[in-house]
Short mmCIF file of C-alpha atoms and ligand atoms in Angstrom, two decimals:
data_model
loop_
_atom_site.label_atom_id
_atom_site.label_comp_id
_atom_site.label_asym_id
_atom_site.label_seq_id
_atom_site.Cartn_x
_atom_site.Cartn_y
_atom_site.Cartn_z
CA UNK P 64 4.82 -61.32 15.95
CA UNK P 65 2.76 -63.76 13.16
CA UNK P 66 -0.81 -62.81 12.87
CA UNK P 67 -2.07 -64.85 10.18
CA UNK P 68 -4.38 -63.42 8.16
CA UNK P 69 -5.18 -65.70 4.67
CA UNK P 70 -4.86 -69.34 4.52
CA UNK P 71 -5.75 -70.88 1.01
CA UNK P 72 -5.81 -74.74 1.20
CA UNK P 73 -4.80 -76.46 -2.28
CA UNK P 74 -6.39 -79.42 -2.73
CA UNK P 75 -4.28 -81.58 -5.24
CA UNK P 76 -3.93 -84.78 -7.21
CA UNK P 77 -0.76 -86.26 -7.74
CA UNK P 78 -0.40 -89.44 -9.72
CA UNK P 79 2.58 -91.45 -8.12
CA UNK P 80 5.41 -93.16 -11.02
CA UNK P 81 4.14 -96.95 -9.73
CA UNK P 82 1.27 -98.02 -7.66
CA UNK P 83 3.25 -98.32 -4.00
CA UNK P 84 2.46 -101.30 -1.69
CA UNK P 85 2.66 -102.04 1.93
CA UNK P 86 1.19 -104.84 3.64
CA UNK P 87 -1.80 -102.29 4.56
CA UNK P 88 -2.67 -100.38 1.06
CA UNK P 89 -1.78 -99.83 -1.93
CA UNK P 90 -1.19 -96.28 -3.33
CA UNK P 91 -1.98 -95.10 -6.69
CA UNK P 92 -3.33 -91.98 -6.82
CA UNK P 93 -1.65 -89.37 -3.60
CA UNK P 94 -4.25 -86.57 -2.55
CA UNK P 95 -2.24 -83.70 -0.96
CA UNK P 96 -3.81 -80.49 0.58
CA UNK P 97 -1.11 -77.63 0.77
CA UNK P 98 -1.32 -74.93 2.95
CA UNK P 99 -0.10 -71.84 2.44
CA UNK P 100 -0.63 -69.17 5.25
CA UNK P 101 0.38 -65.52 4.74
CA UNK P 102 0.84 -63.15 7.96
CA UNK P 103 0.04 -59.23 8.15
CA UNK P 104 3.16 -58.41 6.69
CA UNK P 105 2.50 -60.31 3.49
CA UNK P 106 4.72 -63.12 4.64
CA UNK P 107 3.57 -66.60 3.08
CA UNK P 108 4.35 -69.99 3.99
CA UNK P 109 3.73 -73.41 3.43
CA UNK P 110 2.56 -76.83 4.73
CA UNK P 111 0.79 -80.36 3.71
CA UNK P 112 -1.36 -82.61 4.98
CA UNK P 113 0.07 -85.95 4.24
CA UNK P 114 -2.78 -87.70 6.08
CA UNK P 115 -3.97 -90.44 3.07
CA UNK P 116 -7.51 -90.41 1.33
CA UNK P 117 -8.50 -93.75 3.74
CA UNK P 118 -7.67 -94.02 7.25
CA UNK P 119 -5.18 -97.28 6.56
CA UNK P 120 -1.91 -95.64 7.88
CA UNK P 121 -3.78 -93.48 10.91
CA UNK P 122 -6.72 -92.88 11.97
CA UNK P 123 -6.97 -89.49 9.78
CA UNK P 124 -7.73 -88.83 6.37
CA UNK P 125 -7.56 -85.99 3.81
CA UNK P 126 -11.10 -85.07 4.53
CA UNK P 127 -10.83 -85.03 8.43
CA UNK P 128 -7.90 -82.96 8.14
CA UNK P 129 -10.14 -80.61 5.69
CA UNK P 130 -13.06 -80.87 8.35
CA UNK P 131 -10.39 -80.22 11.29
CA UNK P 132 -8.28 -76.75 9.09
CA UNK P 133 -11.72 -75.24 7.87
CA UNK P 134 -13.97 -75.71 11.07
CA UNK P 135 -11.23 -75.48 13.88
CA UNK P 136 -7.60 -74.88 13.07
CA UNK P 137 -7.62 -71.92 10.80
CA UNK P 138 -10.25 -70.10 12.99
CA UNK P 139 -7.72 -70.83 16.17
CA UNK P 140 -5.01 -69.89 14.48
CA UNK P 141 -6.75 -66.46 12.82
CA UNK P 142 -7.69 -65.42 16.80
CA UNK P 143 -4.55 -65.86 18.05
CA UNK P 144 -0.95 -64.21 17.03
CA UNK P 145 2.12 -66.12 17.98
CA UNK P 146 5.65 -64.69 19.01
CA UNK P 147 7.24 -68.30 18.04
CA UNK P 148 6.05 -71.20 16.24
CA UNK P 149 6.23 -73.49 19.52
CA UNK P 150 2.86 -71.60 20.45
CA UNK P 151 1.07 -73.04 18.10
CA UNK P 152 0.64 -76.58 19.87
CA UNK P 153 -0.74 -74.62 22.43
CA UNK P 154 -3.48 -73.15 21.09
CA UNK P 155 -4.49 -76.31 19.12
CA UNK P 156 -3.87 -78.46 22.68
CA UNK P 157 -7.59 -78.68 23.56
CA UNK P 158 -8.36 -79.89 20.35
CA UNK P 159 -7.82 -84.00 20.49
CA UNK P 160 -4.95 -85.88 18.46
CA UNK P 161 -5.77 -84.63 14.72
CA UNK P 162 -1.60 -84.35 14.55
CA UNK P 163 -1.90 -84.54 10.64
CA UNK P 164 -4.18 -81.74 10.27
CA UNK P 165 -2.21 -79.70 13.15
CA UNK P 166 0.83 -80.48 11.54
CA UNK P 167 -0.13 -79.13 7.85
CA UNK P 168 -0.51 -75.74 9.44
CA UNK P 169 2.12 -75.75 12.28
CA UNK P 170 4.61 -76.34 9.29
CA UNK P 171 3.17 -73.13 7.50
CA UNK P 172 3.55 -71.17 9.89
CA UNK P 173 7.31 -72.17 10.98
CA UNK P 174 8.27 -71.70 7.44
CA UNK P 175 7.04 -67.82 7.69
CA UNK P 176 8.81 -67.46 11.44
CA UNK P 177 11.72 -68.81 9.32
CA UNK P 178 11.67 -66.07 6.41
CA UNK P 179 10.98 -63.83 9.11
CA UNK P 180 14.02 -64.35 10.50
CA UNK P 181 15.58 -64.46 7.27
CA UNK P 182 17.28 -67.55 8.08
CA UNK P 183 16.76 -71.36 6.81
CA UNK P 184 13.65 -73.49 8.66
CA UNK P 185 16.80 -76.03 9.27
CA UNK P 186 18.80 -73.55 11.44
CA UNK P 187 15.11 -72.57 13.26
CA UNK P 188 14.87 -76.32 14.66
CA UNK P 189 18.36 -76.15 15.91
CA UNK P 190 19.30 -78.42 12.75
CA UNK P 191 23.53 -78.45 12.31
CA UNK P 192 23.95 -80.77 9.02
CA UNK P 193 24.53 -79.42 5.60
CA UNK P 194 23.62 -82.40 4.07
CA UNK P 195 21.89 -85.68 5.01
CA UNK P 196 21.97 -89.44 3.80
CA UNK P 197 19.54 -90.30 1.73
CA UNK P 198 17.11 -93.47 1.99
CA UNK P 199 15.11 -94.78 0.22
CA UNK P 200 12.15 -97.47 0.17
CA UNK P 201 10.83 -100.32 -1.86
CA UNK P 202 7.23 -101.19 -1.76
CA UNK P 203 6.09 -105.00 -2.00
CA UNK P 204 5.74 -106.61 -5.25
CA UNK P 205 7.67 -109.66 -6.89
CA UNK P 206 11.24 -110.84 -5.68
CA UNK P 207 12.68 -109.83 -9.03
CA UNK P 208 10.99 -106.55 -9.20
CA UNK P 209 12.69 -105.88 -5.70
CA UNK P 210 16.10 -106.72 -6.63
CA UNK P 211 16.46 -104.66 -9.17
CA UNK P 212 14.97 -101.92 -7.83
CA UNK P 213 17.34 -102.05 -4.93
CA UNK P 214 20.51 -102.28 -7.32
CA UNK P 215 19.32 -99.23 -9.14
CA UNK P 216 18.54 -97.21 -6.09
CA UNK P 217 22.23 -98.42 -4.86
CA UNK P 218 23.42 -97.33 -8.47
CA UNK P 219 21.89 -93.79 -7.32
CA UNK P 220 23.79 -93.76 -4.09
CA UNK P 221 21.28 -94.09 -1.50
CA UNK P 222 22.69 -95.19 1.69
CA UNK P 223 20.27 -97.39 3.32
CA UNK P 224 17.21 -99.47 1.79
CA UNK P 225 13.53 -100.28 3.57
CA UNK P 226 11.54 -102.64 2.42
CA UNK P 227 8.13 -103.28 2.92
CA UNK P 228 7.65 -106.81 4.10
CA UNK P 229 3.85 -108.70 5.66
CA UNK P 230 3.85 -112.27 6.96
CA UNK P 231 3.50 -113.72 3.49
CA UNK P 232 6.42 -111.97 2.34
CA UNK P 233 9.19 -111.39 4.91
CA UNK P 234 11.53 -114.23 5.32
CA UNK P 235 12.00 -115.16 1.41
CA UNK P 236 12.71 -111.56 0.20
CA UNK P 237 14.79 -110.82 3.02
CA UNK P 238 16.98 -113.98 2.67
CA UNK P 239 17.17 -113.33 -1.34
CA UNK P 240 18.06 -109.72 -0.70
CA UNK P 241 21.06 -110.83 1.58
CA UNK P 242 22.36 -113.38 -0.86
CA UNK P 243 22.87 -110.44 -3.50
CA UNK P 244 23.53 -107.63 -0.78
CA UNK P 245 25.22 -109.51 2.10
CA UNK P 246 26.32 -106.09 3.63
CA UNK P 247 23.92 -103.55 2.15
CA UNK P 248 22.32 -101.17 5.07
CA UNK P 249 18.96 -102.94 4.93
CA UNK P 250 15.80 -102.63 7.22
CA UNK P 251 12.48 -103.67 7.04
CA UNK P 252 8.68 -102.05 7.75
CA UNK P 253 6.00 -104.03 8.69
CA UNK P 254 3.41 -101.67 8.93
CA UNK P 255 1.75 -103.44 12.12
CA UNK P 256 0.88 -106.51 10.28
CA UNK P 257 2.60 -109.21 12.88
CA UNK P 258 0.94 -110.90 16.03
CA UNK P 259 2.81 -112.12 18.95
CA UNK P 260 2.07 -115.41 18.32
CA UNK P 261 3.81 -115.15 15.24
CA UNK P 262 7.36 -114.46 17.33
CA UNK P 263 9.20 -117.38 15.45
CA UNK P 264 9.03 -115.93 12.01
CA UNK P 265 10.58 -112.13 13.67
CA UNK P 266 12.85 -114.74 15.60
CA UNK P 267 13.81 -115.58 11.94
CA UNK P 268 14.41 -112.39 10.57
CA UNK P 269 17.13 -112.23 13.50
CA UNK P 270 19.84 -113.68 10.92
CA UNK P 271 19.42 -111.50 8.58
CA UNK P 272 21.22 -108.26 10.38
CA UNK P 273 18.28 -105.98 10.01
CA UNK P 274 19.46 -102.60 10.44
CA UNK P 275 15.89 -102.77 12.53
CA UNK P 276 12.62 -103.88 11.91
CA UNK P 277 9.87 -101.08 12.01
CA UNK P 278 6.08 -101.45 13.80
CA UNK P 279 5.95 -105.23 13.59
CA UNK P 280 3.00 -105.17 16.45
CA UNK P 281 0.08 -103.12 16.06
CA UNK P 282 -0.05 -99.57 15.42
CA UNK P 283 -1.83 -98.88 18.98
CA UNK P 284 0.80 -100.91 20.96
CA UNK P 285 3.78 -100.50 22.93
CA UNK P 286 3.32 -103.41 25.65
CA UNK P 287 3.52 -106.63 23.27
CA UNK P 288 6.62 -104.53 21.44
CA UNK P 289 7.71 -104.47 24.76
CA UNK P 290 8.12 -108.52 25.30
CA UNK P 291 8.91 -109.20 21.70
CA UNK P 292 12.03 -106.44 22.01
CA UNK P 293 13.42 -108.86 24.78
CA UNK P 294 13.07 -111.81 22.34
CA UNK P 295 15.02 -110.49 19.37
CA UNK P 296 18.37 -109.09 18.46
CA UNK P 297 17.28 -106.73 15.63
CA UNK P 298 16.42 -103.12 17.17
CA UNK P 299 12.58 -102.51 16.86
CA UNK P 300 11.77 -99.44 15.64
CA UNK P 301 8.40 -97.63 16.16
CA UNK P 302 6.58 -95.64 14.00
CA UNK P 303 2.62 -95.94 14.30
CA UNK P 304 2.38 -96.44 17.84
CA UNK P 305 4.03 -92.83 18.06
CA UNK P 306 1.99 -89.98 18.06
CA UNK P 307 2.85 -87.93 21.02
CA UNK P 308 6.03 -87.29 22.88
CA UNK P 309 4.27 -88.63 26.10
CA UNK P 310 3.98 -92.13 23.26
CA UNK P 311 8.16 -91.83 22.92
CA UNK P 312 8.67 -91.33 26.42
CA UNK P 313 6.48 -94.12 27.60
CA UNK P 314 7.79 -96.60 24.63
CA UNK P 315 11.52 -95.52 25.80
CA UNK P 316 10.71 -96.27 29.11
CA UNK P 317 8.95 -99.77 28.84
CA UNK P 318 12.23 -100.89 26.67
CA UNK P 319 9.72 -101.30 23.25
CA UNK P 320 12.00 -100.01 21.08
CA UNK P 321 15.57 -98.97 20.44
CA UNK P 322 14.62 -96.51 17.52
CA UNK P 323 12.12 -94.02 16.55
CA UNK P 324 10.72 -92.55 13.13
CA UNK P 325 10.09 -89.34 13.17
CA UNK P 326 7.12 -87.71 11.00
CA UNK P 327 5.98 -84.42 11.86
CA UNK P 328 2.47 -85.24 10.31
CA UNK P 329 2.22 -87.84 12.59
CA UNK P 330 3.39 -86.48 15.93
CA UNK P 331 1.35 -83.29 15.01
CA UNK P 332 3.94 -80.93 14.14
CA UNK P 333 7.38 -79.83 14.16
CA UNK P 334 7.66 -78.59 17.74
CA UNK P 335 6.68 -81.75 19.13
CA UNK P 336 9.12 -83.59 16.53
CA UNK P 337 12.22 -81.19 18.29
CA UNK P 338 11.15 -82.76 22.01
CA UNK P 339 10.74 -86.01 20.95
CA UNK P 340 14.05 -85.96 18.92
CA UNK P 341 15.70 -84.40 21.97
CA UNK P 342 14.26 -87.14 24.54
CA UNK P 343 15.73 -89.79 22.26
CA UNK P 344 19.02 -87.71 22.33
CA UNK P 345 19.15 -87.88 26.07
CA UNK P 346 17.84 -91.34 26.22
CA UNK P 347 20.68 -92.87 23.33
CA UNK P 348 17.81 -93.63 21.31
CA UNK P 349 18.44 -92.29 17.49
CA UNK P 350 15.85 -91.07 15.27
CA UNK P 351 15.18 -91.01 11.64
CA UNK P 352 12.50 -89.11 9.53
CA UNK P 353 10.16 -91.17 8.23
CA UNK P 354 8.26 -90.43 4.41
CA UNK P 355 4.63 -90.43 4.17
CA UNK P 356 4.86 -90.49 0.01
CA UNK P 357 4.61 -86.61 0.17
CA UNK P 358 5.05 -84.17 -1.88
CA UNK P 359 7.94 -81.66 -2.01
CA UNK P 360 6.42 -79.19 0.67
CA UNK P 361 6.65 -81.64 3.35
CA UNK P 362 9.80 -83.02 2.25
CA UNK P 363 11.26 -79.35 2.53
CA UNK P 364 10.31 -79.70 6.20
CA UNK P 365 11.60 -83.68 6.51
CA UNK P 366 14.56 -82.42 5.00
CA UNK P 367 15.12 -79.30 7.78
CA UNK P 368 13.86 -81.24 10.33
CA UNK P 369 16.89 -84.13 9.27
CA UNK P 370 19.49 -81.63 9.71
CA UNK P 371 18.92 -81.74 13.58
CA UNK P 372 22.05 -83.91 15.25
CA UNK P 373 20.55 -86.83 16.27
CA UNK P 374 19.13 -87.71 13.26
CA UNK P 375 21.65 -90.19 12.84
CA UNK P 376 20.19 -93.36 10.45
CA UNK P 377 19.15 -92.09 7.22
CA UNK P 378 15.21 -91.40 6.62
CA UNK P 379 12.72 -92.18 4.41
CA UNK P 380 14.49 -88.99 2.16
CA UNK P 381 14.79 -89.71 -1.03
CA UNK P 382 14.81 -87.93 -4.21
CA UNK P 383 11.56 -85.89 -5.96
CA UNK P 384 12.27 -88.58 -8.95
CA UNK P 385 11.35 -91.75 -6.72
CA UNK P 386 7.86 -91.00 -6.69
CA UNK P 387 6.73 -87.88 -9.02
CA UNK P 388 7.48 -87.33 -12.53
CA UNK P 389 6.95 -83.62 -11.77
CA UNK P 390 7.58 -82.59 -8.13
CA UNK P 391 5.74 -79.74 -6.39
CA UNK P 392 8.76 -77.39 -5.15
CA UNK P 393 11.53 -75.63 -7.27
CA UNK P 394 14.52 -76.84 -7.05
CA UNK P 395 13.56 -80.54 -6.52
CA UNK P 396 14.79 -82.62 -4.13
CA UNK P 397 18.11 -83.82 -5.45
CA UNK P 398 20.10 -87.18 -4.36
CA UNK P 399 23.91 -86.69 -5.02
CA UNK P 400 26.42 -89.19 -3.67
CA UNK P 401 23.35 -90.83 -1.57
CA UNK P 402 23.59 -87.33 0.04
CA UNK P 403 20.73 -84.20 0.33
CA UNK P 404 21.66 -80.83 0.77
CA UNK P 405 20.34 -79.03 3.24
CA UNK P 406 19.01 -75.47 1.84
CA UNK P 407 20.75 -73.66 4.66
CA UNK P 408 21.40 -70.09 2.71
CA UNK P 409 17.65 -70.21 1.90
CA UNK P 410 15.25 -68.38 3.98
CA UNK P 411 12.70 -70.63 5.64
CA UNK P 412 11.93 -73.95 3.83
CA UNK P 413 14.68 -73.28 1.44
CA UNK P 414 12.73 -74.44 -1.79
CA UNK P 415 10.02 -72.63 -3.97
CA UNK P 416 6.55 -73.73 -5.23
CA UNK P 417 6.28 -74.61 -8.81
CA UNK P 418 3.12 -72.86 -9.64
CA UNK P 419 2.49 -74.49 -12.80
CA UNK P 420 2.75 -77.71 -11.53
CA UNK P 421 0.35 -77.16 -8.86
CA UNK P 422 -2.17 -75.81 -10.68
CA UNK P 423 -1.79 -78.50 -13.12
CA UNK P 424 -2.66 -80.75 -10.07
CA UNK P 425 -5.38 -78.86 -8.42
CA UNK P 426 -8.83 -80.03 -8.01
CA UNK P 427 -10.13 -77.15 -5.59
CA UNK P 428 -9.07 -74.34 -4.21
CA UNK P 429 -10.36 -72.53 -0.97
CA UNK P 430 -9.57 -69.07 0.67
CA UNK P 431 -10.55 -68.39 4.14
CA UNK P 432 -9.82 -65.06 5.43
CA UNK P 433 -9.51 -63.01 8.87
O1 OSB F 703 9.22 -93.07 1.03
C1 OSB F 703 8.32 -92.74 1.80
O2 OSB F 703 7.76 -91.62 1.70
C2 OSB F 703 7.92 -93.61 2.93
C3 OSB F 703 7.25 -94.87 2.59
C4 OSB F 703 6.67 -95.55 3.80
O3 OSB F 703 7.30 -96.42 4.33
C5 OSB F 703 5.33 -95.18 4.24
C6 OSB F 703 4.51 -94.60 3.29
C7 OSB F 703 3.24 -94.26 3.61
C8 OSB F 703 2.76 -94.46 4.88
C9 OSB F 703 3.55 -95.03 5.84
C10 OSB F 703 4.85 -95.37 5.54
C11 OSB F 703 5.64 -95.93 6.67
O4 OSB F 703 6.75 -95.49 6.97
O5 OSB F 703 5.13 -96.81 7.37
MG1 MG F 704 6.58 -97.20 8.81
#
C-alpha cells in the first residue's frame, strides 16, 4: 500500500543548448517543476510537469499545473492510499482534463510502486525491450542549418529524424532533405499549423515518402484529419488532438490517423498511456513516444514507457546532450548505435537525480506535507 505523505515540488530553470522552433513557439528558456513524492515507508519518487510556461502546445501551463498539484492533486492524493498506481486516475477523475499536472504526479508515484517492487518502472508497464531506437528532432531554422544538423545526428546513430515544418517552410526543406537523404527515415510535425484548404501543399508532401506527417489540422480536431487521411498517402499521425483514450479510440475509429504519439504528460499519465498503447495494439495502429523538451525525469519515464511492444517507430528519445549541457538524472540518457538502454536491473525509473545540478537550477522550492 502507497500512502503518500511529503511531496516537495522543484521549481527549475533549465537553459536549452539552442533556442528550439516549431511553427507555434520558440523555446529558449524550459521551466520544469519536479515532483518528488515520498510514501510512509520513506520511499521517494519522481515526476515532471512538462506542461510549457505559455499555453502554445496545450491548453496548460507551468503555473496551472502549480495551481492544479498545490490546491487539488496533492491534497487528493495525501487522503487517499493506493494498492497500484492505476488508482490514481481514479481519484483525480472528477477533476477535468489537467493531464499535465495529473501526469507529473501519477509518474511519482509509479516510480515508488516500482522500487517497491524492487523491480524497473519498464517491467511495471508490461515494457519487454532492453533497448529502444533512438529519434531525434530538428527544430525550424535555415535550410543549411537543417542539413547539417541532420548529418550529425545521423553521424550519432539516430534512427529516424522529425522535422519541424509550417506552411512557409514545408515543401522546400523537405525536397532539399531528400536530395541529400533519399532514403533516410524522415517524418515531419506540423504542430497544427495547416487548414484544409491548404490540401494541395500536404498533397505535395505525398512524394516525399514521409515516414508520416504529425497534427497537420488543428490540435482540437479529428473530423477534417479524417477527410484529409483519405486524400493522402503519407500516414497522419496525431499528437495534439490526443488527450484521452476515449480521443484514440474515437480518432481510430473515424479513420483520422494511422499513428499515434504517445506522451504521458499529455494523455494525463502513464496508466492511460498503457490503454491507449494497447487499443492501438489491437487496432494495428503503432505508437511512438513523443518528447516534450523535458528533462531527464520524464525521459526516465518516456524511456520505460518505450520499452512496451508496440512501441514500434522510434520516439522523440534522444540523448540528454541534444538539449542540456547538464542533464537532471545520473547516468544521463545515453545514445549508442542510435540505440537507448532500457534501465531494466534498476529499481523503478532506473536513473538517479543529480542533486547538484538541480539545485543549481532551482528557483523555488515548496514542501507540502500530510
Ligand atoms: O525532442 C523533443 O522533446 C520533442 C520535440 C517536439 O516535437 C515537441 C516539443 C515540444 C512540444 C511539442 C512537441 C511536439 O511533438 O509537437
Ligand atoms: Mg508533435
Amino acid at each position: 500500500m502507497i500512502r503518500i505523505q511529503k511531496v516537495v515540488l522543484h521549481h527549475l530553470s533549465l537553459k536549452l543548448k539552442t533556442p528550439f522552433e516549431s511553427s507555434l513557439e520558440t523555446v529558449t528558456d524550459r521551466e520544469s517543476i519536479i515532483v518528488e513524492a515520498e510514501d510512509q515507508r520513506g520511499v521517494v519518487g519522481y515526476g515532471e510537469v512538462v506542461a510549457f510556461s505559455s499555453p502554445w502546445y496545450t491548453e496548460e501551463t507551468i503555473q496551472t499545473c502549480y495551481h492544479l498539484l498545490k490546491d487539488f492533486l496533492i491534497p487528493l492524493v495525501f487522503g487517499n492510499s493506493f494498492e497500484h498506481p492505476s488508482e490514481v486516475q481514479k481519484v483525480f477523475k472528477r477533476l477535468k482534463r489537467n493531464q499535465m499536472a495529473k501526469s507529473a504526479i501519477e509518474g511519482a508515484i509509479w516510480d515508488i510502486y516500482a522500487k517497491k517492487q524492487e523491480t524497473s518502472l519498464a517491467l511495471q508497464l508490461g515494457g519487454s525491450r532492453k533497448e529502444i531506437d533512438a529519434g531525434v528532432v530538428v527544430g525550424i531554422s535555415n535550410q543549411k542549418t537543417m542539413l547539417n544538423q541532420i548529418e550529425t545526428y545521423l553521424a550519432d546513430g539516430y534512427k529516424r529524424i522529425k522535422i519541424k515544418i509550417k506552411p512557409s517552410q514545408d515543401l522546400s526543406i523537405v525536397r532539399e532533405i531528400r536530395k541529400h537523404f533519399p532514403n533516410l527515415p524522415l517524418m515531419a510535425d506540423a504542430n497544427s499549423s495547416y487548414k484544409l484548404t491548404d490540401i494541395n501543399r500536404l498533397k505535395e508532401l505525398d512524394q516525399y515518402n514521409l515516414l508520416m506527417i504529425e497534427q497537420p489540422l488543428a490540435a482540437d480536431d479529428i473530423v477534417d484529419h479524417r477527410l484529409l487521411q483519405s486524400q493522402i498517402e503519407t500516414p497522419i499521425c496525431l499528437d495534439e488532438s490526443i488527450v484521452t483514450f476515449e480521443d484514440a479510440k474515437k480518432a481510430i475509429e473515424l479513420g483520422s490517423c494511422k499513428v499515434i504519439n504517445i506522451k504521458p504528460g499529455r494523455v494525463g499519465g502513464l496508466t492511460e498511456s498503457i490503454k491507449i498503447h494497447d487499443y492501438c495494439m489491437d487496432h494495428a495502429i503503432p505508437v511512438w513516444v513523443g518528447g516534450m523538451l523535458e528533462s531527464g525525469v520524464s525521459r526516465a519515464h518516456n524511456i520505460a514507457l518505450a520499452s512496451l511492444e508496440n512501441f514500434s517507430i522510434p520516439g522523440d528519445l534522444s540523448a540528454s546532450t541534444r538539449y542540456w549541457e547538464e542533464d537532471i538524472i545520473l547516468p544521463e540518457v545515453e545514445v549508442r548505435n542510435g540505440k537507448i538502454k532500457v534501465p531494466i536491473d534498476m529499481p523503478g525509473i532506473g536513473f538517479g537525480l543529480n542533486e547538484q545540478a538541480i539545485k543549481k537550477f532551482t528557483t523555488k522550492i515548496d514542501q507540502f506535507n500530510k
